[in-house]
Coordinates of C-alpha atoms in Angstrom, one line a residue:
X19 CA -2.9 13.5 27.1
X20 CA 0.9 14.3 26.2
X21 CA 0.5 16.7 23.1
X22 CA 2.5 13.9 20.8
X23 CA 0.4 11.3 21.5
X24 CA -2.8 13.4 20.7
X25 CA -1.3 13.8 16.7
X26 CA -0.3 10.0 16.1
X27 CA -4.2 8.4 17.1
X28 CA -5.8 9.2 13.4
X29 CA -2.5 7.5 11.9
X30 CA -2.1 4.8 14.5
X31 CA -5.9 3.9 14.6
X32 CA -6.1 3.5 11.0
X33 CA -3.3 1.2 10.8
X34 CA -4.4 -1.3 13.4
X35 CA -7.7 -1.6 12.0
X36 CA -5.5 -2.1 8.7
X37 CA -3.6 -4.8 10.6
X38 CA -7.3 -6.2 12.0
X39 CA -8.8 -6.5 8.3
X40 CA -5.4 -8.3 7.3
X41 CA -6.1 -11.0 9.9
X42 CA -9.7 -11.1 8.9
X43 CA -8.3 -12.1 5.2
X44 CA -6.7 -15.2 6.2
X45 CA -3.0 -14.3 5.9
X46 CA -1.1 -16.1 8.7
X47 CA -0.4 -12.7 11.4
X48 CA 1.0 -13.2 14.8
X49 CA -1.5 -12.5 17.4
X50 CA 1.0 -10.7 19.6
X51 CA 4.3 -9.1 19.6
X52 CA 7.2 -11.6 21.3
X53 CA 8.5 -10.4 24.9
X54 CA 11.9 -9.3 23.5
X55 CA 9.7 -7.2 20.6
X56 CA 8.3 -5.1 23.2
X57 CA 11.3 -2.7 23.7
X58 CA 10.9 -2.1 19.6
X59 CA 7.3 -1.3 20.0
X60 CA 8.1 1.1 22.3
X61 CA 11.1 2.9 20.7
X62 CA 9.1 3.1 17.2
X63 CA 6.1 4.7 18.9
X64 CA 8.2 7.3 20.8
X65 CA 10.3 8.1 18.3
X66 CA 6.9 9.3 16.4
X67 CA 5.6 11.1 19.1
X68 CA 9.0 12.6 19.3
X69 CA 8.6 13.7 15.8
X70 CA 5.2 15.2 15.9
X71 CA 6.0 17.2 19.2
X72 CA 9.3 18.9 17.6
X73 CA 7.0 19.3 14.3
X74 CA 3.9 20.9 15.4
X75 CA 4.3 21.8 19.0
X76 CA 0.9 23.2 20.5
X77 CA -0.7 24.1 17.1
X78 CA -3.4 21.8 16.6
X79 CA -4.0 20.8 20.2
X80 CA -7.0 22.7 21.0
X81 CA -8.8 20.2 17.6
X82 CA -11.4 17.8 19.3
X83 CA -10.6 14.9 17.8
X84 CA -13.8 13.0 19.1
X85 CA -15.8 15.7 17.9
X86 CA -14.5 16.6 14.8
X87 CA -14.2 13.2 13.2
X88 CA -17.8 12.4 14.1
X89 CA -18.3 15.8 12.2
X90 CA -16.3 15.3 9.3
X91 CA -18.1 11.3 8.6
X92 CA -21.3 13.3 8.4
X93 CA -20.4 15.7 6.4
X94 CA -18.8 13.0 4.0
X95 CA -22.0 11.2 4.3
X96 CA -24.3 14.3 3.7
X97 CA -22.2 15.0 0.5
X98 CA -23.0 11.6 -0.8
X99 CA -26.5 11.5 0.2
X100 CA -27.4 14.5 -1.5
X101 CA -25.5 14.1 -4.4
X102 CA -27.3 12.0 -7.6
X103 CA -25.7 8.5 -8.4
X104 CA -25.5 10.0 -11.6
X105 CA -23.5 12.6 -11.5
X106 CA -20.0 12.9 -11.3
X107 CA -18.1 13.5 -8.3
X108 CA -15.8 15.6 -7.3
X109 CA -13.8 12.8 -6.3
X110 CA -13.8 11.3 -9.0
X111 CA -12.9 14.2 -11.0
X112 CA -9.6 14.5 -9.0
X113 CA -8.4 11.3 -9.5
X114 CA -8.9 11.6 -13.4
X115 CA -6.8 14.5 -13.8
X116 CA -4.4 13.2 -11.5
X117 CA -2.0 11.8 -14.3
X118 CA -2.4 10.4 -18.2
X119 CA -4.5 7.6 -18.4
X120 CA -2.3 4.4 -18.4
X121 CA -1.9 2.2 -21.8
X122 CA -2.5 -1.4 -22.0
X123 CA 0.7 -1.5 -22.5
X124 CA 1.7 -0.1 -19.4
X125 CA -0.7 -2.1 -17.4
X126 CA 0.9 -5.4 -19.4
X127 CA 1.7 -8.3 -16.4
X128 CA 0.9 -5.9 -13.4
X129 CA -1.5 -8.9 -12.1
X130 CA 1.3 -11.4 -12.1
X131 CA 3.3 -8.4 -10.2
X132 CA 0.5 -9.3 -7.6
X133 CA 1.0 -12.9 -7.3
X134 CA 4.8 -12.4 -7.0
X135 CA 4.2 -9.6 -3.6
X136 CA 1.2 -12.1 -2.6
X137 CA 3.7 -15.4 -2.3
X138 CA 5.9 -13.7 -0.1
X139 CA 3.8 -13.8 2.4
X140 CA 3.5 -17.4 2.2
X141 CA 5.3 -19.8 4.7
X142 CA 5.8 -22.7 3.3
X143 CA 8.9 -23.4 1.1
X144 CA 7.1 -26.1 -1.0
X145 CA 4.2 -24.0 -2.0
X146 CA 6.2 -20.7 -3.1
X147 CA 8.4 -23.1 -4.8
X148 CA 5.4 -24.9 -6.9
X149 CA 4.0 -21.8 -7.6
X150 CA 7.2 -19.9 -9.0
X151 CA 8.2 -23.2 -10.8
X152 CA 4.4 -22.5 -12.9
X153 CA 5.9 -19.2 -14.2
X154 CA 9.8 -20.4 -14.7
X155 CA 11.1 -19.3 -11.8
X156 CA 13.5 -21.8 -9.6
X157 CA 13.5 -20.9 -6.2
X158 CA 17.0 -20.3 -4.8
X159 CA 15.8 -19.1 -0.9
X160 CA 13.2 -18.3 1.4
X161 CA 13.8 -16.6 4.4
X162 CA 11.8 -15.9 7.4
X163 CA 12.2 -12.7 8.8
X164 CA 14.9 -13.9 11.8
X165 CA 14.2 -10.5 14.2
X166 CA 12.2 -7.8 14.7
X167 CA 12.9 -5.1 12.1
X168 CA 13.9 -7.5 9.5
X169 CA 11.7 -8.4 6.7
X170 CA 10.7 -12.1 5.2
X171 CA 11.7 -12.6 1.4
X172 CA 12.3 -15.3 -1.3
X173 CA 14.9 -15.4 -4.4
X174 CA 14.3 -16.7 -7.6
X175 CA 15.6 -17.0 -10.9
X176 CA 14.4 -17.4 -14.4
X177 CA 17.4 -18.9 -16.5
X178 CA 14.8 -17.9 -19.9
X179 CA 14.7 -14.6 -19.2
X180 CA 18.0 -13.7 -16.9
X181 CA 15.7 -12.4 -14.5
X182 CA 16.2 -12.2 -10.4
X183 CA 13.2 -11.6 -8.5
X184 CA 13.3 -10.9 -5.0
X185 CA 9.5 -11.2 -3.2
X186 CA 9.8 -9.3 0.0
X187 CA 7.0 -9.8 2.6
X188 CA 4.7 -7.8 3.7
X189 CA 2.6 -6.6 7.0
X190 CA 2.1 -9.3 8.9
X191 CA 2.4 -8.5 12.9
X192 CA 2.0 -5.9 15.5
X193 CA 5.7 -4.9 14.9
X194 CA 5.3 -4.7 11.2
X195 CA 2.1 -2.5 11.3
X196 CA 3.8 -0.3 13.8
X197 CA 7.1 -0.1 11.4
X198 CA 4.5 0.9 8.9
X199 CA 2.5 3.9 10.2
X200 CA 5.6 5.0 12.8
X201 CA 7.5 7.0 9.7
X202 CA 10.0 9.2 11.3
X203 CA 12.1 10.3 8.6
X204 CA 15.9 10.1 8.8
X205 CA 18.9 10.8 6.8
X206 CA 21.2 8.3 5.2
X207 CA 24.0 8.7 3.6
X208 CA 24.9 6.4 0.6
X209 CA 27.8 4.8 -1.0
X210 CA 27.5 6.8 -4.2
X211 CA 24.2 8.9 -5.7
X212 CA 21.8 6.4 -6.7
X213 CA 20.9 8.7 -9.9
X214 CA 24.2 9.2 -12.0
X215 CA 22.6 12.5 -13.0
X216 CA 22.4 13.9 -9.6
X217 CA 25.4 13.6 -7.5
X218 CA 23.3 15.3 -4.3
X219 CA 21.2 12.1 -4.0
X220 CA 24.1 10.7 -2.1
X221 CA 22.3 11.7 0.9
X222 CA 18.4 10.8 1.4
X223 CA 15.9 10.7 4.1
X224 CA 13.8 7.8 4.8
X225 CA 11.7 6.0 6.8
X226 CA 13.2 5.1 9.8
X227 CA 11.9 1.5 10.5
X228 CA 11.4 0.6 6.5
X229 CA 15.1 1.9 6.6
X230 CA 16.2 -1.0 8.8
X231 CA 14.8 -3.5 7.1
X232 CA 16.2 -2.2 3.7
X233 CA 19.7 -2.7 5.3
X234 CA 19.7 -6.0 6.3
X235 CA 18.0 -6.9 3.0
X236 CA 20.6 -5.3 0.9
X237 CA 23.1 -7.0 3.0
X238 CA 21.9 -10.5 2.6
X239 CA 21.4 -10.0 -1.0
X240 CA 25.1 -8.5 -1.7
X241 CA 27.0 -12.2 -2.7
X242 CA 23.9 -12.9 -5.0
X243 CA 24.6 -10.0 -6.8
X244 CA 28.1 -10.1 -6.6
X245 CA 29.1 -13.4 -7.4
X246 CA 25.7 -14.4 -9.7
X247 CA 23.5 -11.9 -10.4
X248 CA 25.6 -9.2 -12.1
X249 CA 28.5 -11.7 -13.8
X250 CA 25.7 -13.4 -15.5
X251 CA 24.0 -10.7 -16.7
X252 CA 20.6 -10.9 -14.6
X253 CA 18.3 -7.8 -14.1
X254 CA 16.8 -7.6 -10.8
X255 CA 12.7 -7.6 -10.5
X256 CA 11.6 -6.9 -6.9
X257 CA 7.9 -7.0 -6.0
X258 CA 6.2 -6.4 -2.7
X259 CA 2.9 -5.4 -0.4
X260 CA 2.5 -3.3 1.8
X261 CA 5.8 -3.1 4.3
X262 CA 6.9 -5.2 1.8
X263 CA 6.4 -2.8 -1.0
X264 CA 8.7 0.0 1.2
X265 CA 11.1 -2.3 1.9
X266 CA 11.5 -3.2 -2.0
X267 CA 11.7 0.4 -3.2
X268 CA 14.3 1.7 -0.4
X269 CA 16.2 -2.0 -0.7
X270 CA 16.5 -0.9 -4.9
X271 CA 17.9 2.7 -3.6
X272 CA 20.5 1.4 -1.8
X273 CA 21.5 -1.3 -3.8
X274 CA 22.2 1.5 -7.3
X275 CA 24.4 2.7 -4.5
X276 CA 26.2 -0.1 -3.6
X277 CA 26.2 -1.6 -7.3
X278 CA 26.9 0.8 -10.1
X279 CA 25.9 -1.4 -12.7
X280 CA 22.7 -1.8 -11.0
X281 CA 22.1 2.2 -12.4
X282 CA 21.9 1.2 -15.9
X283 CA 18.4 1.3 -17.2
X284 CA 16.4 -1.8 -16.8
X285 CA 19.1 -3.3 -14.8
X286 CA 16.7 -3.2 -11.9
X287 CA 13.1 -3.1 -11.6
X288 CA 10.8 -2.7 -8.4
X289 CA 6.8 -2.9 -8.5
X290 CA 5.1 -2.3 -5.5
X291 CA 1.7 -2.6 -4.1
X292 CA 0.5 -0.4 -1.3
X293 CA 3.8 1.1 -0.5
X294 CA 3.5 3.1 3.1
X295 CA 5.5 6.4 1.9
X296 CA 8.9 6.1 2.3
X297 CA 11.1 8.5 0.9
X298 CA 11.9 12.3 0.8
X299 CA 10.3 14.7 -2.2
X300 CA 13.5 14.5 -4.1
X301 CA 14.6 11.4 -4.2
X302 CA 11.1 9.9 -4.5
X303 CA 10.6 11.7 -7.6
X304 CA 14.3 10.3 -8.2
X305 CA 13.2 6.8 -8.4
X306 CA 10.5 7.4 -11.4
X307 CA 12.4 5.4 -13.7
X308 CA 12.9 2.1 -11.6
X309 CA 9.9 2.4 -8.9
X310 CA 6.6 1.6 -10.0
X311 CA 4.0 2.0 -6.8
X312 CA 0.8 0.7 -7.0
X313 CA -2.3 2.6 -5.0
X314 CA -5.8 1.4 -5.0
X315 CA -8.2 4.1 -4.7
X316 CA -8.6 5.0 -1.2
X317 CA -6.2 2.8 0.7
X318 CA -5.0 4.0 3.6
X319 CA -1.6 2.7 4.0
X320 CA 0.2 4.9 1.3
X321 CA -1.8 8.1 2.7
X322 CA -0.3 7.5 6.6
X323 CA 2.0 10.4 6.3
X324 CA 2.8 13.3 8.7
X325 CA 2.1 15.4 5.8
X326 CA -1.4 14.2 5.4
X327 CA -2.1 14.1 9.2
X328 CA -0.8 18.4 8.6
X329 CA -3.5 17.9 6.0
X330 CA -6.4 16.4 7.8
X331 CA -5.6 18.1 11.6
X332 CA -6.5 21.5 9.4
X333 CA -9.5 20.2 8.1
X334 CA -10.8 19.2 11.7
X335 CA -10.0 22.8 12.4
X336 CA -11.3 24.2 10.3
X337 CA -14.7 22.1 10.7
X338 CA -14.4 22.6 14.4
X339 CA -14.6 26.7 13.6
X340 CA -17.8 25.8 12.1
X341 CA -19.4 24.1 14.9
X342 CA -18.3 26.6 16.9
X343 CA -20.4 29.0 15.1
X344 CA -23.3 27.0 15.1
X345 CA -23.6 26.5 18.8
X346 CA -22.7 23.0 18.4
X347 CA -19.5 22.9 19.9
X348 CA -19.8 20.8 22.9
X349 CA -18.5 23.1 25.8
X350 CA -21.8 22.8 28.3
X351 CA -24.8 20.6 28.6
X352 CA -26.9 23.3 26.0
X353 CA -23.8 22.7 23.4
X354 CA -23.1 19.1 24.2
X355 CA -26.8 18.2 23.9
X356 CA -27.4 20.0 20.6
X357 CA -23.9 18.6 19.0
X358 CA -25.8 14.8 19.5
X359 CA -28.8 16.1 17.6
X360 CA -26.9 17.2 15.2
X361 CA -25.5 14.2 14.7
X362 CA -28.4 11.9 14.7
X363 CA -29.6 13.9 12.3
X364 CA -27.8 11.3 10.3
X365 CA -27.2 12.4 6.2
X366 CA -30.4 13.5 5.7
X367 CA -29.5 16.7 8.0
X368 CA -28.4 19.9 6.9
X369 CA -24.9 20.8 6.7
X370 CA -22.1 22.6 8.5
X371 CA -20.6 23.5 5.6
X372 CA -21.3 22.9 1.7
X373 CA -19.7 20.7 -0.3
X374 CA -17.6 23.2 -1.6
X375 CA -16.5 24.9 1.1
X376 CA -15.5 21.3 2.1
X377 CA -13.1 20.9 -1.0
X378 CA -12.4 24.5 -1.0
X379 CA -10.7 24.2 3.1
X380 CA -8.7 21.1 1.8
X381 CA -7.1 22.9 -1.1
X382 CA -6.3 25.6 1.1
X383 CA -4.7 22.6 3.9
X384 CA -3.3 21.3 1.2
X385 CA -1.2 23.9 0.0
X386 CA -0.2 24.7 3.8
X387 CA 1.9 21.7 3.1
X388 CA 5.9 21.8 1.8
X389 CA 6.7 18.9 -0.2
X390 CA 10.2 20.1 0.3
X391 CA 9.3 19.5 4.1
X392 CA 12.6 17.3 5.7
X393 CA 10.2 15.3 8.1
X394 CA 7.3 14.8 4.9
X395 CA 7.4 11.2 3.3
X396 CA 6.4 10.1 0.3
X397 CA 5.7 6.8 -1.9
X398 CA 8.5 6.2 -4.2
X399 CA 9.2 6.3 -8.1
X400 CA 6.0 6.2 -10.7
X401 CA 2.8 5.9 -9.1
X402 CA -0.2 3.8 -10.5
X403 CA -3.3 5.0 -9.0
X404 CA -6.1 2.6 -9.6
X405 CA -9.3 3.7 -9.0
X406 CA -13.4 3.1 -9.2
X407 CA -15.4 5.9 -10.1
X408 CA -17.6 6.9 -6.9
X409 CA -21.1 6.7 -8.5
X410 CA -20.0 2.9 -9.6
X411 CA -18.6 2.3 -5.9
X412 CA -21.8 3.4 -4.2
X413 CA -24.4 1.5 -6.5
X414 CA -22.4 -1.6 -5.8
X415 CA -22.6 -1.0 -2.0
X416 CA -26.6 -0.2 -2.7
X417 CA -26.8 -3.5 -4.7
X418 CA -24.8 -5.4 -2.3
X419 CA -27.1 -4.8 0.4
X420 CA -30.4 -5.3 -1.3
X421 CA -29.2 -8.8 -2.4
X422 CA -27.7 -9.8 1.2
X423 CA -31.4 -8.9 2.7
X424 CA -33.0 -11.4 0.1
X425 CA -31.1 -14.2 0.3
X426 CA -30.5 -16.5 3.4
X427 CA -27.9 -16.0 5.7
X428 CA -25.9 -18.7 4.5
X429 CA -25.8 -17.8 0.9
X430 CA -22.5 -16.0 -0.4
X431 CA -23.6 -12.5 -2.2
X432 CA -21.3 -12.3 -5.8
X433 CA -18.9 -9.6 -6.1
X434 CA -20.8 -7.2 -8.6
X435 CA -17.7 -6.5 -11.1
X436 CA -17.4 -2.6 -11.4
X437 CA -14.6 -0.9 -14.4
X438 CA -11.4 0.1 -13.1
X439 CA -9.2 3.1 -14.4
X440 CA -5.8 4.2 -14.0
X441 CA -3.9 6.8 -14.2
X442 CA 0.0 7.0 -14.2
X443 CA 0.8 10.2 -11.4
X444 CA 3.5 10.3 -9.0
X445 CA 3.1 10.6 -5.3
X446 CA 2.8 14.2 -4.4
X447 CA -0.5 14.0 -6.9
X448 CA -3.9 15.7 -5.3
X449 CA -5.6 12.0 -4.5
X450 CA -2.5 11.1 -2.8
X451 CA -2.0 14.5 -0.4
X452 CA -5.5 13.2 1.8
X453 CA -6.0 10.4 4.4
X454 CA -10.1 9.9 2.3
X455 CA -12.5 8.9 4.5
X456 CA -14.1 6.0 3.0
X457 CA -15.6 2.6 4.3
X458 CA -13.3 0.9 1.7
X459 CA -10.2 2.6 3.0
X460 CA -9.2 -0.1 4.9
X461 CA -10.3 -2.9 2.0
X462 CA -8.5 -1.0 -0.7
X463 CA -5.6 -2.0 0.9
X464 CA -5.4 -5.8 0.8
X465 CA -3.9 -7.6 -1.9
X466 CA -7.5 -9.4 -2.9
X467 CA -9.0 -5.8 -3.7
X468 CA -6.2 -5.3 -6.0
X469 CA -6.5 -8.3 -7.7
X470 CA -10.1 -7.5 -8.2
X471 CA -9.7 -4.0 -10.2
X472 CA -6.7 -5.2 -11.9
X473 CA -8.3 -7.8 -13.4
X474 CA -11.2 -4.9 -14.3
X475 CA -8.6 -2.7 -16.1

């Protein structure tokens, strides 16, 4: 295996299974990239393994990936065996002091945020029209995405409020989850600094394939804004999922670029759900005052970062020392066949390493890591970091299953209703700066999942 390839499987895996669970949720997803989409498949993932190689070389090659993960699960699942459903978790604890704890205020019309970034991925005309006509919008277009590398979107206005809102599209195809987790970072240079009070953001790096489909959004939105939008004194709200979400933040970057009245604050607004990260340290951190990203506890997507595969590839390392000490580092039949035991041991087995030692090697792979990094990505602007607390999480899982085994199989199981919390961070924050490990990684990122602990907050 080409030593590229072998750094790109954790991020890769966990966005086709992202992509699998999308399909599963009834969104309309094309079963299989189009003939003349093939050649972009193949330039995005080469371009990534082209990235990693120059990045880390030989470093982490000697990790065994299919030992270490199977490692690191039990060890997650050890830690959460052991630990009381009563008391706190470490987890738990990190994401609490991750920020300030948001105000009602601040959390004011974040759900109808969500049903904005959730019609765009609809494709009929007539129904995104009904539904925006129910909140006072008029819809002006909807377009399809026309190529590969080009994102779907709709325009609409509210006359009441002067207000523009642009829904961009989200993941909804091979190509798109590939332009998601594929996030080679490179440099574009701007029309003009998109923050007057820092002439050095004239240049920014960015994700390469969210990139391109910022362009050609920008592009067709330029005679809107030109000839309507700006002369009649309409702010811009733009509101997406997933892809869609990157392509809304980096589409609001350029266009303060292109349009300098666009700068003024509140002239522009983005929210978005489940951004992938998109943007270097500085000018992520640039985009606080008109970027507002939404992450949902352990979600995947805004965590598929070189960075965080830095992060996790010295955590495997570091557990892979362990077994190595232990004897159950499978190198011969002896090793191999006590490595198995050890793992059918199952969370009731003793431990590799504590708990702490656990958190304590992350800190220390964490701080390995340069934000200041030119290949590092990161989620854009203000981040709003939504979250369950662990104990909560588990007791519902607990719950869930004890009900499905007394009822029939054709009886539907209620959603228990757990509290929510959030905190507003930004996205270099400790939760953030970690691909976790959960079964809900994957969940967390659809838009029904944040519906549910919105509506909780």
């Amino acid at each position: 295996m080409p030593n590229s390839l072998f750094y790109i499987i954790p991020i890769v895996a966990i966005a086709l299974t992202a992509w699998h669970f999308n399909k599963k949720e009834g969104e309309e997803m094309e079963e299989d990239p189009p003939e003349d989409s093939l050649g972009d498949v193949s330039r995005k993932i080469m371009t990534l393994l082209d990235t990693t190689k120059k990045k880390f070389g030989d470093k982490y090659f000697h990790v065994k990936l299919a030992v270490t993960l199977p490692a690191l699960l039990q060890l997650i699942n050890q830690a959460e065996a052991s630990r009381s459903s009563d008391t706190k978790s470490p987890r738990d604890e990190i994401y609490s002091k991750a920020g300030k704890t948001a105000t009602a205020k601040e959390l004011d019309g974040l759900g109808g945020y969500l049903d904005f970034a959730d019609w765009a991925y609809l494709a009929s005309r007539d129904e995104i029209k009904k539904k925006l006509a129910g909140r006072g919008y008029s819809l002006l277009k909807h377009q399809e995405a026309r190529e590969s590398g080009q994102v779907g979107y709709f325009i609409a206005t509210n006359a009441d409020t002067k207000t523009a809102l642009i829904g961009v599209k989200g993941t909804s195809s091979m190509i798109d989850v590939l332009t998601d987790c594929c996030s080679a970072a490179v440099v574009r240079k701007l029309d003009q600094s998109f923050d007057p009070q820092d002439e050095s953001l004239k240049e920014i790096r960015a994700h390469e394939g969210i990139l391109y489909s910022s362009l050609a959004l920008a592009e067709d939105l330029k005679p809107f804004i030109k000839e309507f939008f700006l002369p009649l004194g309409y702010t811009l709200l733009l509101c997406g999922h997933s892809l869609g979400a990157g392509a809304a933040s980096l589409t609001s970057v350029l266009l303060r670029s292109q349009h300098p009245p666009l700068m003024k604050k509140g002239n522009i607004k983005v929210v978005a759900f489940a951004s992938p990260p998109v943007l270097d340290h500085k000018a992520a951190k640039a985009c606080s005052s008109f970027i507002t990203t939404i992450v949902n506890n352990s979600d995947c997507i805004p965590r598929t970062s070189l960075n965080n595969v830095q992060i996790l590839l010295e955590l495997l390392s570091g557990i892979q020392e362990k077994l190595v000490e232990a004897g159950f580092d499978p190198v011969d039949m002896k090793s191999t066949s006590a490595f198995f035991a050890k793992l059918r041991e199952g969370a009731a087995g003793e431990m590799i390493m504590s708990s702490e030692e656990g958190l304590k090697l992350l800190k220390k792979a964490q701080t390995m890591v340069s934000h200041d990094d030119p290949d590092h990505l990161y989620i854009a602007g203000e981040v709003m970091l939504l979250y369950q607390k662990w104990q909560d999480r588990r007791k519902m899982s607990k719950g869930k299953e004890a009900e499905s085994e007394e009822k029939a199989a054709d009886e539907i199981v209620p959603e228990p209703k757990l509290p929510g919390y959030c905190v507003l961070t930004d996205g270099f924050a400790e939760p953030l700066s970690m691909i976790e490990i959960s079964n809900e990684m994957v969940g967390d990122h659809l838009c029904g999942s944040h519906r549910i602990i919105i509506d909780s907050l």
